[in-house]
Short mmCIF file of C-alpha atoms and ligand atoms in Angstrom, two decimals:
data_model
loop_
_atom_site.label_atom_id
_atom_site.label_comp_id
_atom_site.label_asym_id
_atom_site.label_seq_id
_atom_site.Cartn_x
_atom_site.Cartn_y
_atom_site.Cartn_z
CA MET A 1 0.00 0.00 0.00
CA SER A 2 1.37 3.42 -0.90
CA GLU A 3 1.95 5.86 1.96
CA THR A 4 -0.66 8.46 2.80
CA ILE A 5 0.02 12.00 1.62
CA ILE A 6 -1.70 14.74 3.63
CA LEU A 7 -1.79 18.54 3.44
CA GLY A 8 -1.70 20.31 6.83
CA ILE A 9 -2.78 23.93 7.33
CA GLU A 10 -2.04 26.11 10.37
CA SER A 11 -3.44 29.62 10.91
CA SER A 12 -4.20 29.88 14.65
CA CYS A 13 -2.20 33.01 15.43
CA ASP A 14 0.19 35.04 13.26
CA ASP A 15 1.89 32.36 11.16
CA THR A 16 0.27 31.10 7.97
CA SER A 17 1.73 27.66 7.32
CA ALA A 18 1.15 24.68 5.04
CA ALA A 19 2.97 21.34 5.03
CA ILE A 20 2.85 18.07 3.13
CA ILE A 21 3.48 14.83 5.00
CA LYS A 22 4.05 11.42 3.37
CA GLY A 23 3.82 8.64 5.94
CA ASN A 24 5.55 10.32 8.90
CA GLN A 25 7.98 12.22 6.69
CA ILE A 26 7.62 15.95 6.09
CA LEU A 27 8.12 16.80 2.39
CA SER A 28 7.54 20.55 2.82
CA ASN A 29 6.80 22.91 5.70
CA ILE A 30 6.21 26.46 4.47
CA ALA A 31 5.42 29.43 6.71
CA ALA A 32 4.76 33.10 6.12
CA ASN A 33 5.46 35.06 9.28
CA GLN A 34 3.57 38.29 9.76
CA THR A 35 5.95 41.14 10.54
CA ILE A 36 3.07 43.67 10.61
CA HIS A 37 2.55 43.04 14.36
CA ASN A 38 6.10 43.97 15.41
CA GLU A 39 5.37 47.69 15.54
CA TYR A 40 2.32 47.12 17.78
CA GLY A 41 4.18 45.07 20.39
CA GLY A 42 1.81 42.10 20.02
CA VAL A 43 -0.50 40.33 17.59
CA VAL A 44 -3.40 42.48 16.33
CA PRO A 45 -6.17 39.94 15.60
CA GLU A 46 -7.83 41.83 12.73
CA LEU A 47 -4.52 42.41 10.95
CA ALA A 48 -3.57 38.76 11.50
CA SER A 49 -6.68 37.42 9.84
CA ARG A 50 -6.29 39.78 6.87
CA ALA A 51 -2.66 38.71 6.44
CA HIS A 52 -3.72 35.04 6.56
CA GLN A 53 -6.12 35.73 3.70
CA GLN A 54 -3.29 37.19 1.64
CA ASN A 55 -0.81 34.46 2.52
CA ILE A 56 -2.81 31.27 2.42
CA ILE A 57 -2.92 30.60 -1.33
CA PRO A 58 0.79 31.35 -1.98
CA VAL A 59 1.82 29.32 1.10
CA VAL A 60 -0.28 26.27 0.15
CA THR A 61 0.86 26.50 -3.50
CA LYS A 62 4.49 26.59 -2.36
CA SER A 63 3.98 23.60 -0.04
CA PHE A 64 2.86 21.52 -3.04
CA SER A 65 5.66 22.68 -5.35
CA LYS A 66 8.39 22.23 -2.70
CA ALA A 67 7.11 18.70 -1.98
CA ASN A 68 6.80 17.99 -5.69
CA ILE A 69 3.27 16.77 -5.12
CA GLN A 70 0.16 17.42 -7.24
CA GLN A 71 -3.11 18.43 -5.56
CA ASN A 72 -4.72 15.21 -6.75
CA ASP A 73 -2.06 13.13 -4.92
CA ILE A 74 -3.28 14.04 -1.44
CA CYS A 75 -5.45 11.69 0.62
CA ALA A 76 -6.79 14.24 3.14
CA ILE A 77 -6.51 17.78 4.47
CA GLY A 78 -5.78 18.53 8.13
CA PHE A 79 -6.30 21.99 9.60
CA THR A 80 -6.04 23.73 12.98
CA ARG A 81 -9.54 24.05 14.40
CA GLY A 82 -8.41 25.72 17.64
CA PRO A 83 -7.41 27.01 20.11
CA GLY A 84 -6.32 30.41 18.83
CA LEU A 85 -7.62 33.70 17.43
CA LEU A 86 -11.02 33.09 15.91
CA GLY A 87 -10.54 35.38 12.89
CA SER A 88 -7.22 33.69 12.10
CA LEU A 89 -8.57 30.17 12.61
CA LEU A 90 -11.52 30.89 10.32
CA VAL A 91 -9.24 31.60 7.36
CA GLY A 92 -7.48 28.22 7.59
CA THR A 93 -10.71 26.40 8.41
CA SER A 94 -12.67 27.85 5.46
CA PHE A 95 -9.78 27.28 3.09
CA ALA A 96 -9.33 23.66 4.21
CA LYS A 97 -13.06 22.97 3.89
CA SER A 98 -13.27 24.43 0.37
CA LEU A 99 -10.19 22.58 -0.87
CA ALA A 100 -11.34 19.30 0.68
CA MET A 101 -14.70 19.72 -1.04
CA SER A 102 -13.21 20.56 -4.42
CA LEU A 103 -10.66 17.71 -4.31
CA ASN A 104 -13.21 15.36 -2.77
CA VAL A 105 -10.88 14.23 0.03
CA PRO A 106 -11.62 13.86 3.76
CA LEU A 107 -11.22 16.80 6.11
CA ILE A 108 -9.49 16.29 9.48
CA GLU A 109 -9.68 18.82 12.32
CA VAL A 110 -6.63 19.19 14.57
CA ASN A 111 -6.19 20.57 18.08
CA HIS A 112 -3.22 22.96 17.95
CA LEU A 113 -1.97 21.97 21.42
CA GLN A 114 -2.06 18.26 20.67
CA ALA A 115 -0.13 19.08 17.50
CA HIS A 116 2.70 20.82 19.38
CA ILE A 117 3.08 17.64 21.46
CA LEU A 118 2.61 15.09 18.67
CA ALA A 119 5.19 16.91 16.51
CA HIS A 120 7.61 14.60 18.33
CA PHE A 121 6.34 11.74 16.14
CA ILE A 122 7.41 13.37 12.86
CA GLU A 123 10.06 11.13 11.33
CA ASP A 124 13.00 13.53 11.63
CA ALA A 125 11.88 15.14 14.94
CA ASN A 126 13.86 12.76 17.16
CA PRO A 127 16.23 9.81 16.66
CA GLN A 128 13.56 7.79 18.54
CA PRO A 129 10.01 9.00 19.26
CA PRO A 130 9.05 9.34 22.96
CA LYS A 131 7.63 6.25 24.68
CA PHE A 132 4.23 6.43 26.41
CA PRO A 133 3.64 7.58 29.06
CA PHE A 134 5.77 10.71 28.77
CA LEU A 135 5.63 14.21 30.21
CA CYS A 136 5.55 17.16 27.85
CA LEU A 137 6.19 20.70 29.02
CA THR A 138 4.15 22.65 26.46
CA VAL A 139 5.27 26.25 26.47
CA SER A 140 4.14 28.83 23.95
CA GLY A 141 2.91 32.40 23.71
CA GLY A 142 -0.59 31.35 24.76
CA HIS A 143 -0.07 28.23 26.87
CA THR A 144 2.14 26.82 29.60
CA MET A 145 1.33 23.39 30.90
CA ILE A 146 2.72 20.05 31.94
CA VAL A 147 0.93 17.32 30.05
CA LEU A 148 0.96 13.64 30.91
CA VAL A 149 0.79 11.96 27.50
CA LYS A 150 -0.57 8.44 28.02
CA ASP A 151 -1.21 7.76 24.33
CA TYR A 152 -1.48 9.74 21.09
CA PHE A 153 -4.93 11.06 21.93
CA ASP A 154 -5.03 10.41 25.66
CA MET A 155 -3.48 13.43 27.34
CA GLU A 156 -3.98 14.88 30.80
CA ILE A 157 -2.96 18.38 31.87
CA ILE A 158 -1.43 17.96 35.32
CA GLY A 159 -0.32 21.57 35.78
CA LYS A 160 -0.80 24.87 34.01
CA THR A 161 -0.34 28.59 34.35
CA ILE A 162 -2.90 30.41 36.42
CA ASP A 163 -2.18 33.71 34.61
CA ASP A 164 0.38 34.52 31.86
CA ALA A 165 2.03 31.94 29.63
CA ALA A 166 5.84 31.65 29.69
CA GLY A 167 6.14 33.02 26.13
CA GLU A 168 3.86 35.89 27.12
CA ALA A 169 6.16 36.59 30.08
CA PHE A 170 9.18 36.73 27.73
CA ASP A 171 7.26 39.01 25.36
CA LYS A 172 5.82 41.36 28.01
CA ILE A 173 9.10 41.65 29.93
CA GLY A 174 10.83 42.26 26.58
CA LYS A 175 8.40 45.11 26.01
CA ILE A 176 9.48 46.63 29.37
CA PHE A 177 13.06 46.37 28.02
CA ASP A 178 11.89 48.13 24.81
CA LEU A 179 12.49 45.06 22.66
CA ASP A 180 10.47 44.20 19.54
CA TYR A 181 7.69 41.60 19.51
CA PRO A 182 8.11 38.66 19.89
CA ALA A 183 10.81 39.31 22.47
CA GLY A 184 11.44 35.66 23.43
CA PRO A 185 14.02 34.94 20.70
CA ILE A 186 15.66 38.38 21.19
CA ILE A 187 16.04 37.84 24.95
CA ASP A 188 17.49 34.38 24.24
CA LYS A 189 20.09 35.90 21.89
CA LEU A 190 21.06 38.81 24.17
CA ALA A 191 21.19 36.52 27.22
CA LYS A 192 24.06 34.58 25.66
CA GLU A 193 26.40 37.50 26.39
CA GLY A 194 24.92 38.46 29.76
CA ASN A 195 25.43 37.43 33.38
CA PRO A 196 22.45 35.31 34.52
CA ASN A 197 23.26 36.05 38.18
CA ALA A 198 23.36 39.84 37.83
CA PHE A 199 19.77 40.40 39.03
CA GLN A 200 17.41 38.33 41.19
CA PHE A 201 13.64 38.29 40.76
CA ASN A 202 10.97 36.89 43.06
CA LYS A 203 9.70 33.46 42.05
CA PRO A 204 6.11 32.28 42.58
CA LYS A 205 5.35 29.88 45.40
CA LEU A 206 2.52 27.73 44.09
CA GLU A 207 1.37 24.33 45.24
CA ASN A 208 1.19 21.28 42.93
CA TYR A 209 2.36 21.65 39.31
CA ASP A 210 0.83 25.01 38.44
CA TYR A 211 2.69 28.06 37.18
CA SER A 212 2.35 31.81 37.54
CA PHE A 213 4.28 34.44 35.58
CA SER A 214 2.41 37.67 36.20
CA GLY A 215 4.20 38.31 39.52
CA ILE A 216 7.67 38.17 38.00
CA LYS A 217 6.55 40.50 35.20
CA THR A 218 5.30 43.05 37.75
CA SER A 219 8.44 42.75 39.85
CA VAL A 220 10.58 43.43 36.73
CA LEU A 221 8.40 46.45 35.92
CA TYR A 222 8.78 48.00 39.39
CA PHE A 223 12.49 47.19 39.51
CA ILE A 224 13.08 48.84 36.12
CA GLN A 225 11.00 51.92 37.04
CA LYS A 226 13.03 52.37 40.23
CA GLU A 227 16.39 51.94 38.49
CA VAL A 228 15.48 54.16 35.51
CA ASN A 229 14.61 56.94 37.98
CA LYS A 230 18.21 56.77 39.21
CA ASN A 231 19.81 56.16 35.79
CA PRO A 232 17.76 56.88 32.64
CA ASN A 233 20.10 54.60 30.67
CA PHE A 234 19.75 51.69 33.10
CA ILE A 235 18.11 49.37 30.53
CA GLN A 236 20.64 50.06 27.74
CA ASP A 237 23.56 49.82 30.19
CA ASN A 238 22.42 46.45 31.55
CA LEU A 239 20.37 44.92 28.73
CA LYS A 240 22.36 41.70 28.30
CA ASP A 241 22.52 41.04 32.05
CA LEU A 242 18.81 41.80 32.41
CA CYS A 243 17.96 39.36 29.61
CA ALA A 244 20.23 36.64 31.00
CA SER A 245 18.81 37.07 34.53
CA ILE A 246 15.15 37.05 33.50
CA GLN A 247 15.67 34.09 31.20
CA LYS A 248 17.34 32.17 34.03
CA ALA A 249 14.43 32.95 36.37
CA ILE A 250 11.74 31.88 33.87
CA ILE A 251 13.55 28.65 32.98
CA GLU A 252 14.10 27.82 36.67
CA ILE A 253 10.38 28.27 37.33
CA LEU A 254 9.51 26.01 34.38
CA MET A 255 12.01 23.29 35.26
CA LYS A 256 11.26 23.13 38.99
CA LYS A 257 7.67 21.98 38.44
CA LEU A 258 8.62 19.71 35.57
CA GLU A 259 11.22 18.01 37.78
CA LYS A 260 8.70 17.66 40.60
CA ALA A 261 6.15 16.07 38.25
CA ALA A 262 8.72 13.67 36.78
CA LYS A 263 9.85 12.64 40.27
CA ASP A 264 6.36 12.23 41.72
CA LEU A 265 5.10 10.23 38.73
CA ASN A 266 8.36 8.33 38.36
CA ILE A 267 8.63 9.19 34.67
CA THR A 268 11.94 9.66 32.88
CA GLU A 269 10.58 10.22 29.35
CA VAL A 270 10.40 14.01 29.19
CA ALA A 271 9.66 16.24 26.20
CA ILE A 272 9.27 19.96 25.57
CA ALA A 273 7.10 21.56 22.90
CA GLY A 274 5.82 24.95 21.69
CA GLY A 275 7.51 28.21 20.77
CA VAL A 276 9.45 28.60 24.04
CA SER A 277 10.99 25.14 23.54
CA ALA A 278 13.27 26.95 21.05
CA ASN A 279 14.89 28.67 24.04
CA SER A 280 18.53 27.71 24.43
CA ALA A 281 18.57 27.87 28.25
CA LEU A 282 15.54 25.57 28.43
CA ARG A 283 17.25 23.14 26.05
CA GLU A 284 20.42 23.25 28.18
CA ALA A 285 18.38 22.61 31.35
CA MET A 286 16.79 19.56 29.70
CA GLN A 287 20.21 18.31 28.61
CA ALA A 288 21.51 18.77 32.18
CA ASN A 289 18.65 16.64 33.52
CA HIS A 290 19.42 13.97 30.95
CA GLU A 291 22.89 13.79 32.46
CA LYS A 292 21.94 14.35 36.12
CA LEU A 293 18.60 12.52 36.41
CA GLY A 294 18.85 10.06 33.53
CA TRP A 295 15.90 11.59 31.66
CA ASN A 296 15.36 10.50 28.08
CA ILE A 297 14.78 13.94 26.59
CA TYR A 298 12.86 14.98 23.47
CA ILE A 299 13.64 18.44 22.17
CA PRO A 300 11.98 19.49 18.90
CA LYS A 301 13.94 20.66 15.90
CA PHE A 302 13.64 24.45 15.59
CA GLU A 303 11.20 24.29 12.67
CA TYR A 304 8.80 22.21 14.79
CA THR A 305 8.89 24.47 17.87
CA THR A 306 7.05 27.66 16.89
CA ASP A 307 3.74 27.39 15.05
CA ASN A 308 4.06 25.25 11.93
CA ALA A 309 1.84 23.12 9.70
CA ALA A 310 4.12 20.07 9.83
CA MET A 311 2.77 19.27 13.29
CA ILE A 312 -0.81 19.71 12.01
CA ALA A 313 -0.12 17.32 9.12
CA MET A 314 1.37 14.81 11.60
CA VAL A 315 -1.78 14.76 13.74
CA ALA A 316 -3.97 14.57 10.64
CA LYS A 317 -2.00 11.51 9.54
CA LEU A 318 -2.53 9.81 12.93
CA LYS A 319 -6.27 10.56 12.75
CA TYR A 320 -6.43 9.42 9.11
CA GLU A 321 -5.13 6.01 10.19
CA ARG A 322 -7.91 5.86 12.78
CA GLY A 323 -10.55 6.93 10.26
CA GLU A 324 -11.33 10.05 12.31
CA PHE A 325 -12.72 12.38 9.69
CA THR A 326 -14.49 15.69 10.18
CA ASP A 327 -17.86 16.81 8.88
CA LEU A 328 -17.72 19.70 6.40
CA ARG A 329 -20.12 21.67 8.64
CA ILE A 330 -17.39 22.04 11.29
CA THR A 331 -16.47 25.53 12.54
CA ALA A 332 -13.34 26.90 14.17
CA THR A 333 -13.21 27.33 17.95
CA SER A 334 -11.05 29.81 19.86
CA LYS A 335 -11.07 27.64 23.01
CA TYR A 336 -10.28 23.96 22.61
CA ASP A 337 -9.23 21.69 25.48
CA LEU A 338 -6.65 18.99 25.01
O1 KG4 B 401 4.10 28.19 19.74
P1 KG4 B 401 4.20 29.60 19.31
O2 KG4 B 401 4.85 29.90 17.97
O3 KG4 B 401 2.81 30.30 19.26
C1 KG4 B 401 1.81 30.06 20.17
O4 KG4 B 401 1.08 29.04 19.99
O5 KG4 B 401 1.73 30.88 21.12
O6 KG4 B 401 5.00 30.39 20.46
C2 KG4 B 401 5.35 31.73 20.34
C3 KG4 B 401 6.06 32.16 21.62
C4 KG4 B 401 6.31 33.67 21.71
O7 KG4 B 401 5.89 34.11 22.98
C5 KG4 B 401 7.82 33.78 21.57
O8 KG4 B 401 8.39 34.89 22.25
C6 KG4 B 401 8.29 32.48 22.17
O9 KG4 B 401 7.34 31.52 21.71
N1 KG4 B 401 9.64 32.10 21.73
C7 KG4 B 401 10.71 32.07 22.55
C8 KG4 B 401 11.82 31.70 21.75
N2 KG4 B 401 11.38 31.51 20.47
C9 KG4 B 401 10.04 31.75 20.48
N3 KG4 B 401 10.81 32.33 23.87
C10 KG4 B 401 12.03 32.21 24.42
N4 KG4 B 401 13.14 31.88 23.73
C11 KG4 B 401 13.09 31.61 22.40
N5 KG4 B 401 14.19 31.27 21.72
ZN1 ZN B 402 1.50 27.27 19.08
#
């Protein structure tokens, strides 16, 4: 039997992406990032959905040509149904529905959060895929949670943020430092040349496996206001040290709960997923726990960390094998539990 070929479409936030998967192998993974939001310091939903409308046809066309696949070769179309910005999701959803109808192939809806986690099963994502049950720290601009993954579609959130997501903390603190949006990758880069022990910030004291990041954001804000009153150039003079210190604090918060969960549940298969899993300090902390605690670690390739359609195509392929198809009357949903 020839391998299934599936088109995946992602449009939940500010990246328009299309990918072709054959079996578990990604043949193309195309993304158009929207730079329009940089000047606003965050994603503007209306602008995002308009940009998706402009990008979707060129991005899908390119995904076919890069993969050297004809439209008639595909067996199904997978798309992100949610969670995300409704106006953005609607563009991908409507496009996927129309194309599925015109090509007469099944439509498969995908949960964006499941996709971040199941990206680990893409053929070139890891030398070996994770073994069930595993823990996955899912950290993005909109979500921060520890997920116990018992099977492909049997996932339990055992801890999550009670306020801001970790990526949101990077982005909002970056804004205090006058950095562009998204600030996460910029902080990561500047932190490489800074002293992570230069400044200390208060860490949350929460029970169980939950997270909180709004307190640290506020403490950075007050600290900066106080210092800038004394020295108007405080941020510029200390930017690298500030970035290194805040990155260290955020990663310590993330890892402490992940370590507690792994210990309590006696699990040594540990993965990270989502945009913040691109962070070099988080990757180093995972590597350190591989050496110190014997964790088998699963760290996504960079192209599978931030929003991408390859992960959507991967989930669609798993659902295709199970015969889980979606009715054409489906609509997008901004909230969508795991
Ligand atoms: O998964 P993603 O692309 O979109 C959401 O589903 O939210 O994640 C985007 C988030 C942004 O907050 C961005 O600042 C953060 O991931 N991010 C990083 C890094 N690369 C992306 N945060 C820290 N370090 C990075 N290298
Ligand atoms: Zn995401």
